[in-house]
mmCIF file of C-alpha atoms and ligand atoms in Angstrom:
data_model
loop_
_atom_site.group_PDB
_atom_site.id
_atom_site.type_symbol
_atom_site.label_atom_id
_atom_site.label_comp_id
_atom_site.label_asym_id
_atom_site.label_seq_id
_atom_site.Cartn_x
_atom_site.Cartn_y
_atom_site.Cartn_z
ATOM 1 C CA UNK A 28 -21.725 6.178 2.938
ATOM 2 C CA UNK A 29 -20.158 7.259 6.341
ATOM 3 C CA UNK A 30 -16.416 6.471 6.533
ATOM 4 C CA UNK A 31 -15.174 5.190 9.741
ATOM 5 C CA UNK A 32 -13.032 7.608 11.572
ATOM 6 C CA UNK A 33 -10.136 5.125 11.731
ATOM 7 C CA UNK A 34 -9.672 5.750 7.991
ATOM 8 C CA UNK A 35 -9.382 9.463 8.533
ATOM 9 C CA UNK A 36 -5.505 9.540 8.149
ATOM 10 C CA UNK A 37 -5.626 7.458 5.173
ATOM 11 C CA UNK A 38 -8.479 9.563 3.264
ATOM 12 C CA UNK A 39 -6.433 12.625 4.387
ATOM 13 C CA UNK A 40 -3.475 11.486 2.457
ATOM 14 C CA UNK A 41 -5.437 10.233 -0.509
ATOM 15 C CA UNK A 42 -7.071 13.845 -0.453
ATOM 16 C CA UNK A 43 -3.664 15.593 -0.319
ATOM 17 C CA UNK A 44 -2.105 13.436 -2.866
ATOM 18 C CA UNK A 45 0.492 12.306 -0.352
ATOM 19 C CA UNK A 46 1.673 9.049 -1.700
ATOM 20 C CA UNK A 47 4.144 8.219 1.194
ATOM 21 C CA UNK A 48 1.559 9.087 3.829
ATOM 22 C CA UNK A 49 -1.101 7.127 2.146
ATOM 23 C CA UNK A 50 1.019 4.088 1.789
ATOM 24 C CA UNK A 51 2.332 4.182 5.330
ATOM 25 C CA UNK A 52 -1.277 4.720 6.687
ATOM 26 C CA UNK A 53 -2.435 1.693 4.714
ATOM 27 C CA UNK A 54 0.281 -0.326 5.949
ATOM 28 C CA UNK A 55 -0.384 0.677 9.483
ATOM 29 C CA UNK A 56 -4.142 -0.378 9.017
ATOM 30 C CA UNK A 57 -3.257 -3.800 7.667
ATOM 31 C CA UNK A 58 -0.787 -4.238 10.459
ATOM 32 C CA UNK A 59 -3.276 -3.483 12.988
ATOM 33 C CA UNK A 60 -5.607 -6.165 11.377
ATOM 34 C CA UNK A 61 -7.720 -4.382 9.076
ATOM 35 C CA UNK A 62 -8.095 -6.256 5.660
ATOM 36 C CA UNK A 63 -7.082 -4.596 2.634
ATOM 37 C CA UNK A 64 -10.278 -5.659 1.246
ATOM 38 C CA UNK A 65 -12.042 -3.662 3.801
ATOM 39 C CA UNK A 66 -9.776 -0.673 3.359
ATOM 40 C CA UNK A 67 -10.885 -0.607 -0.331
ATOM 41 C CA UNK A 68 -14.552 -1.190 0.360
ATOM 42 C CA UNK A 69 -15.046 0.972 3.447
ATOM 43 C CA UNK A 70 -12.514 3.801 2.745
ATOM 44 C CA UNK A 71 -10.921 4.162 -0.711
ATOM 45 C CA UNK A 72 -13.848 3.512 -2.937
ATOM 46 C CA UNK A 73 -16.409 5.720 -1.138
ATOM 47 C CA UNK A 74 -13.769 8.446 -0.632
ATOM 48 C CA UNK A 75 -12.784 8.528 -4.459
ATOM 49 C CA UNK A 76 -16.467 8.554 -5.158
ATOM 50 C CA UNK A 77 -16.871 11.655 -3.047
ATOM 51 C CA UNK A 78 -13.834 13.130 -4.909
ATOM 52 C CA UNK A 79 -15.405 12.381 -8.128
ATOM 53 C CA UNK A 80 -18.823 14.088 -7.073
ATOM 54 C CA UNK A 81 -16.844 17.157 -5.937
ATOM 55 C CA UNK A 82 -14.985 17.042 -9.246
ATOM 56 C CA UNK A 83 -18.276 17.099 -11.090
ATOM 57 C CA UNK A 84 -19.333 20.031 -8.999
ATOM 58 C CA UNK A 85 -16.199 21.890 -9.970
ATOM 59 C CA UNK A 86 -15.073 21.950 -6.308
ATOM 60 C CA UNK A 87 -11.846 19.978 -7.436
ATOM 61 C CA UNK A 88 -9.979 19.880 -10.547
ATOM 62 C CA UNK A 89 -8.527 17.083 -12.731
ATOM 63 C CA UNK A 90 -5.016 17.317 -11.079
ATOM 64 C CA UNK A 91 -6.731 16.841 -7.655
ATOM 65 C CA UNK A 92 -8.381 13.585 -9.011
ATOM 66 C CA UNK A 93 -4.897 12.595 -10.418
ATOM 67 C CA UNK A 94 -3.099 13.100 -7.269
ATOM 68 C CA UNK A 95 -5.752 11.058 -5.443
ATOM 69 C CA UNK A 96 -5.356 8.322 -8.000
ATOM 70 C CA UNK A 97 -1.674 8.216 -7.661
ATOM 71 C CA UNK A 98 -1.943 7.489 -3.836
ATOM 72 C CA UNK A 99 -4.480 4.711 -4.482
ATOM 73 C CA UNK A 100 -2.260 3.190 -7.179
ATOM 74 C CA UNK A 101 0.764 3.163 -4.957
ATOM 75 C CA UNK A 102 -1.125 1.455 -2.220
ATOM 76 C CA UNK A 103 -2.339 -1.112 -4.598
ATOM 77 C CA UNK A 104 1.298 -1.760 -5.937
ATOM 78 C CA UNK A 105 2.784 -1.835 -2.564
ATOM 79 C CA UNK A 106 0.062 -3.643 -0.565
ATOM 80 C CA UNK A 107 -1.962 -5.675 -3.211
ATOM 81 C CA UNK A 108 -0.286 -8.875 -2.130
ATOM 82 C CA UNK A 109 -2.182 -8.599 1.206
ATOM 83 C CA UNK A 110 -5.693 -9.391 -0.485
ATOM 84 C CA UNK A 111 -6.646 -12.842 0.423
ATOM 85 C CA UNK A 112 -9.209 -15.082 -1.002
ATOM 86 C CA UNK A 113 -12.101 -16.688 0.793
ATOM 87 C CA UNK A 114 -11.950 -20.457 0.104
ATOM 88 C CA UNK A 115 -10.056 -19.848 -3.071
ATOM 89 C CA UNK A 116 -10.040 -23.022 -5.171
ATOM 90 C CA UNK A 117 -7.015 -23.771 -7.470
ATOM 91 C CA UNK A 118 -7.995 -22.838 -11.116
ATOM 92 C CA UNK A 119 -11.362 -21.452 -10.386
ATOM 93 C CA UNK A 120 -11.437 -20.473 -13.930
ATOM 94 C CA UNK A 121 -9.742 -18.133 -16.644
ATOM 95 C CA UNK A 122 -10.705 -14.601 -16.920
ATOM 96 C CA UNK A 123 -9.674 -12.011 -19.576
ATOM 97 C CA UNK A 124 -10.289 -8.378 -18.076
ATOM 98 C CA UNK A 125 -9.854 -5.024 -19.279
ATOM 99 C CA UNK A 126 -10.962 -1.306 -19.249
ATOM 100 C CA UNK A 127 -13.133 -0.630 -22.131
ATOM 101 C CA UNK A 128 -12.123 1.605 -25.379
ATOM 102 C CA UNK A 129 -11.923 5.255 -24.709
ATOM 103 C CA UNK A 130 -11.623 4.678 -20.996
ATOM 104 C CA UNK A 131 -8.184 4.954 -19.016
ATOM 105 C CA UNK A 132 -9.696 4.373 -15.400
ATOM 106 C CA UNK A 133 -8.098 1.376 -13.979
ATOM 107 C CA UNK A 134 -8.013 1.459 -10.203
ATOM 108 C CA UNK A 135 -11.203 -0.419 -9.717
ATOM 109 C CA UNK A 136 -10.454 -2.847 -12.438
ATOM 110 C CA UNK A 137 -6.995 -3.610 -10.770
ATOM 111 C CA UNK A 138 -8.616 -4.371 -7.397
ATOM 112 C CA UNK A 139 -11.224 -6.518 -9.216
ATOM 113 C CA UNK A 140 -8.529 -8.281 -10.956
ATOM 114 C CA UNK A 141 -6.448 -8.758 -7.843
ATOM 115 C CA UNK A 142 -9.464 -10.040 -5.844
ATOM 116 C CA UNK A 143 -10.409 -12.613 -8.484
ATOM 117 C CA UNK A 144 -6.791 -13.735 -8.724
ATOM 118 C CA UNK A 145 -6.612 -14.464 -5.030
ATOM 119 C CA UNK A 146 -9.718 -16.459 -5.406
ATOM 120 C CA UNK A 147 -8.126 -18.745 -7.639
ATOM 121 C CA UNK A 148 -8.991 -17.344 -11.072
ATOM 122 C CA UNK A 149 -6.190 -17.242 -13.719
ATOM 123 C CA UNK A 150 -6.373 -13.565 -14.848
ATOM 124 C CA UNK A 151 -5.247 -12.024 -18.187
ATOM 125 C CA UNK A 152 -5.453 -8.211 -17.931
ATOM 126 C CA UNK A 153 -5.457 -6.308 -21.074
ATOM 127 C CA UNK A 154 -5.113 -3.079 -19.390
ATOM 128 C CA UNK A 155 -6.886 0.240 -20.056
ATOM 129 C CA UNK A 156 -8.518 1.580 -23.413
ATOM 130 C CA UNK A 157 -9.074 -1.928 -24.754
ATOM 131 C CA UNK A 158 -10.075 -2.306 -28.335
ATOM 132 C CA UNK A 159 -13.405 -3.906 -28.720
ATOM 133 C CA UNK A 160 -12.080 -6.792 -30.699
ATOM 134 C CA UNK A 161 -9.172 -7.532 -28.481
ATOM 135 C CA UNK A 162 -11.418 -8.945 -25.639
ATOM 136 C CA UNK A 163 -12.460 -11.528 -27.981
ATOM 137 C CA UNK A 164 -9.288 -12.057 -29.537
ATOM 138 C CA UNK A 165 -7.427 -12.761 -26.265
ATOM 139 C CA UNK A 166 -10.464 -14.809 -24.801
ATOM 140 C CA UNK A 167 -10.033 -17.112 -27.856
ATOM 141 C CA UNK A 168 -6.247 -17.209 -27.459
ATOM 142 C CA UNK A 169 -6.396 -18.265 -23.791
ATOM 143 C CA UNK A 170 -9.585 -20.265 -23.993
ATOM 144 C CA UNK A 171 -11.155 -17.992 -21.259
ATOM 145 C CA UNK A 172 -14.334 -18.806 -19.327
ATOM 146 C CA UNK A 173 -15.227 -15.232 -18.544
ATOM 147 C CA UNK A 174 -14.703 -11.928 -20.278
ATOM 148 C CA UNK A 175 -14.725 -9.083 -17.718
ATOM 149 C CA UNK A 176 -15.266 -5.579 -18.762
ATOM 150 C CA UNK A 177 -14.737 -2.353 -16.829
ATOM 151 C CA UNK A 178 -16.380 0.935 -17.758
ATOM 152 C CA UNK A 179 -16.282 4.042 -15.805
ATOM 153 C CA UNK A 180 -17.242 6.585 -18.490
ATOM 154 C CA UNK A 181 -20.776 6.825 -19.705
ATOM 155 C CA UNK A 182 -19.400 7.747 -23.167
ATOM 156 C CA UNK A 183 -17.577 4.343 -23.243
ATOM 157 C CA UNK A 184 -20.695 2.282 -22.456
ATOM 158 C CA UNK A 185 -21.639 1.824 -26.113
ATOM 159 C CA UNK A 186 -18.296 -0.025 -26.777
ATOM 160 C CA UNK A 187 -19.239 -2.405 -23.877
ATOM 161 C CA UNK A 188 -22.311 -3.152 -25.965
ATOM 162 C CA UNK A 189 -20.376 -3.641 -28.970
ATOM 163 C CA UNK A 190 -18.028 -6.214 -27.266
ATOM 164 C CA UNK A 191 -21.197 -8.101 -26.249
ATOM 165 C CA UNK A 192 -22.683 -7.950 -29.720
ATOM 166 C CA UNK A 193 -19.525 -9.221 -31.170
ATOM 167 C CA UNK A 194 -19.532 -12.256 -28.717
ATOM 168 C CA UNK A 195 -23.029 -12.961 -29.278
ATOM 169 C CA UNK A 196 -22.866 -12.911 -33.098
ATOM 170 C CA UNK A 197 -20.890 -16.182 -33.057
ATOM 171 C CA UNK A 198 -22.785 -19.108 -31.417
ATOM 172 C CA UNK A 199 -19.581 -20.820 -30.500
ATOM 173 C CA UNK A 200 -18.232 -17.672 -28.776
ATOM 174 C CA UNK A 201 -21.744 -16.879 -27.223
ATOM 175 C CA UNK A 202 -21.716 -20.334 -25.782
ATOM 176 C CA UNK A 203 -18.179 -20.417 -24.469
ATOM 177 C CA UNK A 204 -17.610 -16.924 -22.891
ATOM 178 C CA UNK A 205 -19.574 -15.664 -20.273
ATOM 179 C CA UNK A 206 -19.613 -11.840 -19.952
ATOM 180 C CA UNK A 207 -19.216 -9.958 -16.483
ATOM 181 C CA UNK A 208 -19.438 -6.062 -16.530
ATOM 182 C CA UNK A 209 -18.771 -3.502 -13.855
ATOM 183 C CA UNK A 210 -17.889 0.219 -13.211
ATOM 184 C CA UNK A 211 -19.366 3.565 -12.289
ATOM 185 C CA UNK A 212 -22.094 3.979 -14.727
ATOM 186 C CA UNK A 213 -22.954 0.184 -14.945
ATOM 187 C CA UNK A 214 -26.100 -1.000 -13.429
ATOM 188 C CA UNK A 215 -27.814 -4.448 -13.206
ATOM 189 C CA UNK A 216 -30.629 -3.217 -15.426
ATOM 190 C CA UNK A 217 -27.975 -2.028 -18.084
ATOM 191 C CA UNK A 218 -26.230 -5.360 -17.886
ATOM 192 C CA UNK A 219 -29.531 -7.194 -18.613
ATOM 193 C CA UNK A 220 -30.414 -4.658 -21.540
ATOM 194 C CA UNK A 221 -27.249 -5.270 -23.232
ATOM 195 C CA UNK A 222 -27.258 -8.918 -22.797
ATOM 196 C CA UNK A 223 -24.182 -9.398 -20.241
ATOM 197 C CA UNK A 224 -24.384 -12.601 -18.239
ATOM 198 C CA UNK A 225 -23.453 -10.758 -14.927
ATOM 199 C CA UNK A 226 -22.883 -7.371 -13.199
ATOM 200 C CA UNK A 227 -20.679 -6.873 -10.243
ATOM 201 C CA UNK A 228 -21.167 -3.854 -8.026
ATOM 202 C CA UNK A 229 -17.689 -3.973 -6.279
ATOM 203 C CA UNK A 230 -14.620 -6.180 -6.184
ATOM 204 C CA UNK A 231 -16.264 -8.680 -3.509
ATOM 205 C CA UNK A 232 -19.515 -8.774 -5.755
ATOM 206 C CA UNK A 233 -17.307 -9.481 -8.925
ATOM 207 C CA UNK A 234 -15.753 -12.609 -7.033
ATOM 208 C CA UNK A 235 -19.274 -13.882 -6.262
ATOM 209 C CA UNK A 236 -20.665 -13.110 -9.722
ATOM 210 C CA UNK A 237 -17.475 -14.705 -11.406
ATOM 211 C CA UNK A 238 -18.075 -17.894 -9.109
ATOM 212 C CA UNK A 239 -21.651 -18.065 -10.054
ATOM 213 C CA UNK A 240 -20.858 -17.703 -13.752
ATOM 214 C CA UNK A 241 -18.574 -20.663 -13.541
ATOM 215 C CA UNK A 242 -21.279 -22.763 -11.955
ATOM 216 C CA UNK A 243 -23.368 -22.039 -15.232
ATOM 217 C CA UNK A 244 -20.673 -23.255 -17.548
HETATM 218 C C1 LIG B 312 -9.693 8.500 -10.092
HETATM 219 C C2 LIG B 312 -10.422 9.059 -11.064
HETATM 220 C C3 LIG B 312 -9.747 9.250 -12.304
HETATM 221 C C4 LIG B 312 -8.284 9.165 -12.689
HETATM 222 C C5 LIG B 312 -8.213 7.664 -13.038
HETATM 223 C C6 LIG B 312 -6.937 7.183 -12.550
HETATM 224 C C7 LIG B 312 -6.841 5.531 -12.884
HETATM 225 N N1 LIG B 312 -5.633 5.179 -13.064
HETATM 226 O O1 LIG B 312 -7.946 4.955 -12.836
HETATM 227 C C8 LIG B 312 -8.138 10.244 -13.676
HETATM 228 C C9 LIG B 312 -7.712 11.509 -13.039
HETATM 229 C C10 LIG B 312 -6.949 9.901 -14.685
HETATM 230 C C11 LIG B 312 -9.513 10.417 -14.237
HETATM 231 C C12 LIG B 312 -9.679 10.953 -15.400
HETATM 232 C C13 LIG B 312 -11.019 11.221 -16.031
HETATM 233 N N2 LIG B 312 -12.035 11.163 -15.410
HETATM 234 CO CO1 LIG B 312 -12.233 10.122 -13.821
HETATM 235 N N3 LIG B 312 -12.661 9.651 -12.067
HETATM 236 C C14 LIG B 312 -11.921 9.276 -10.998
HETATM 237 C C15 LIG B 312 -12.660 8.854 -9.746
HETATM 238 C C16 LIG B 312 -12.565 10.135 -8.737
HETATM 239 C C17 LIG B 312 -12.564 7.598 -9.077
HETATM 240 C C18 LIG B 312 -12.709 6.330 -9.804
HETATM 241 C C19 LIG B 312 -11.964 5.279 -9.017
HETATM 242 O O2 LIG B 312 -10.854 4.861 -9.279
HETATM 243 N N4 LIG B 312 -12.767 4.697 -7.907
HETATM 244 C C20 LIG B 312 -12.304 3.763 -7.120
HETATM 245 C C21 LIG B 312 -12.530 2.471 -7.601
HETATM 246 C C22 LIG B 312 -12.080 1.496 -6.449
HETATM 247 O O3 LIG B 312 -13.868 2.308 -7.754
HETATM 248 P P1 LIG B 312 -14.570 1.966 -9.194
HETATM 249 O O4 LIG B 312 -13.812 2.265 -10.158
HETATM 250 O O5 LIG B 312 -15.836 2.217 -9.244
HETATM 251 O O6 LIG B 312 -14.486 0.247 -9.255
HETATM 252 C C23 LIG B 312 -15.278 -0.548 -8.368
HETATM 253 C C24 LIG B 312 -16.604 -0.974 -8.923
HETATM 254 O O7 LIG B 312 -17.100 -0.049 -9.892
HETATM 255 C C25 LIG B 312 -16.531 -2.263 -9.447
HETATM 256 N N5 LIG B 312 -15.778 -2.436 -10.694
HETATM 257 C C26 LIG B 312 -15.115 -1.693 -11.534
HETATM 258 N N6 LIG B 312 -14.684 -2.337 -12.698
HETATM 259 C C27 LIG B 312 -15.246 -3.551 -12.820
HETATM 260 C C28 LIG B 312 -15.315 -4.508 -13.625
HETATM 261 C C29 LIG B 312 -15.867 -5.698 -13.495
HETATM 262 C C30 LIG B 312 -15.990 -6.785 -14.414
HETATM 263 C C31 LIG B 312 -16.670 -5.829 -12.276
HETATM 264 C C32 LIG B 312 -17.447 -7.122 -12.131
HETATM 265 C C33 LIG B 312 -16.830 -4.712 -11.266
HETATM 266 C C34 LIG B 312 -16.050 -3.646 -11.623
HETATM 267 O O8 LIG B 312 -15.400 -2.865 -8.449
HETATM 268 C C35 LIG B 312 -14.492 -1.938 -8.341
HETATM 269 C C36 LIG B 312 -13.797 -2.246 -6.916
HETATM 270 O O9 LIG B 312 -14.661 -2.144 -5.798
HETATM 271 C C37 LIG B 312 -14.226 8.880 -10.278
HETATM 272 C C38 LIG B 312 -15.356 9.255 -9.356
HETATM 273 C C39 LIG B 312 -16.292 7.959 -9.259
HETATM 274 N N7 LIG B 312 -17.424 8.121 -8.747
HETATM 275 O O10 LIG B 312 -15.806 6.744 -9.419
HETATM 276 C C40 LIG B 312 -14.028 9.830 -11.514
HETATM 277 C C41 LIG B 312 -14.961 9.679 -12.879
HETATM 278 C C42 LIG B 312 -15.124 8.308 -13.259
HETATM 279 N N8 LIG B 312 -14.265 10.411 -13.920
HETATM 280 C C43 LIG B 312 -14.852 11.027 -14.647
HETATM 281 C C44 LIG B 312 -14.350 11.739 -15.737
HETATM 282 C C45 LIG B 312 -15.574 12.708 -16.434
HETATM 283 C C46 LIG B 312 -13.050 11.845 -16.075
HETATM 284 C C47 LIG B 312 -12.446 12.461 -17.360
HETATM 285 C C48 LIG B 312 -13.212 12.379 -18.594
HETATM 286 C C49 LIG B 312 -12.159 13.991 -16.849
HETATM 287 C C50 LIG B 312 -11.617 14.735 -17.734
HETATM 288 N N9 LIG B 312 -12.329 15.986 -18.104
HETATM 289 O O11 LIG B 312 -10.571 14.638 -18.585
HETATM 290 C C51 LIG B 312 -11.093 11.727 -17.487
HETATM 291 C C52 LIG B 312 -11.305 10.398 -18.359
HETATM 292 C C53 LIG B 312 -10.170 10.059 -19.166
HETATM 293 C C54 LIG B 312 -10.422 8.821 -19.803
HETATM 294 N N10 LIG B 312 -10.437 8.794 -21.146
HETATM 295 O O12 LIG B 312 -10.793 7.823 -19.321
HETATM 296 C C55 LIG B 312 -16.401 10.841 -14.388
HETATM 297 C C56 LIG B 312 -17.241 10.012 -15.359
HETATM 298 C C57 LIG B 312 -18.572 10.365 -15.456
HETATM 299 C C58 LIG B 312 -19.247 9.554 -16.309
HETATM 300 N N11 LIG B 312 -20.329 8.983 -15.744
HETATM 301 O O13 LIG B 312 -18.863 9.313 -17.613
HETATM 302 C C59 LIG B 312 -16.352 10.397 -12.791
HETATM 303 C C60 LIG B 312 -17.487 9.561 -12.255
HETATM 304 C C61 LIG B 312 -16.239 11.851 -11.962
HETATM 305 C C62 LIG B 312 -17.518 12.572 -11.971
HETATM 306 N N12 LIG B 312 -18.452 12.376 -11.104
HETATM 307 O O14 LIG B 312 -17.605 13.341 -13.021
HETATM 308 N N13 LIG B 312 -10.361 9.876 -13.522
#
């Protein structure tokens, strides 16, 4: 995906791991009327994808990826409040979200959680490296409608399937909790294969999918 030149200073700052410049540039874009949602979808996500591809070609190293992630994290911490919901309804539903066991990636999960929140969902974020049973435990505790699982690592995908099997094993849980999954290696085909109720490509899609799942309840 071609990134628009208006985002060049931002992607340069992410590339350089320059937290101050990245936050300042994101702030400037927001002040210029660019929505934070667009900044994520049109610049941050594709640029991080590119960084990841260069990492797998050994053109970049882990510390480069870590520095880039720090910039994005700071942008989210500083500006996350600028996300806005589209036609948000009060109490659209209750969602338990987390990054699956073995996986510490949380930038995408945090963006998804924020977008769902501003669209009226009550969010319970379990964080990263979440034990498979903890999704179900929390969902029962808060009487959730949806369990949302993020997985960026292929090696952690089997644990996503474990969570789903655990939920489906008990008819009461299976009926109550809809399962929404997403993240790098997750596809619609994979979601169907493991019996998830929905798959979200990105944060905007996650909101659409969650809203659709609520209709099915
Ligand atoms: C930043 C990053 C890191 C950071 C993470 C920092 C953090 N706090 O998250 C650090 C440096 C720590 C890191 C570590 C590692 N990483 Co890394 N990382 C990335 C990178 C470059 C970007 C990920 C990202 O944040 N993208 C931006 C966000 C906004 O996009 P996203 O995560 O895809 O999320 C969007 C959608 O997927 C979707 N979504 C996400 N979650 C969910 C959930 C639901 C329910 C829904 C509906 C939708 C949804 O919506 C999001 C928003 O639009 C990716 C490259 C890539 N292609 O993704 C590699 C990548 C994911 N990492 C990779 C690897 C291998 C690792 C390490 C194993 C490296 C190592 N040798 O140590 C470790 C893993 C440690 C662990 N146990 O988890 C590989 C994974 C390969 C694979 N398929 O298994 C990738 C793909 C790089 C590559 N090409 O090799 N990484």
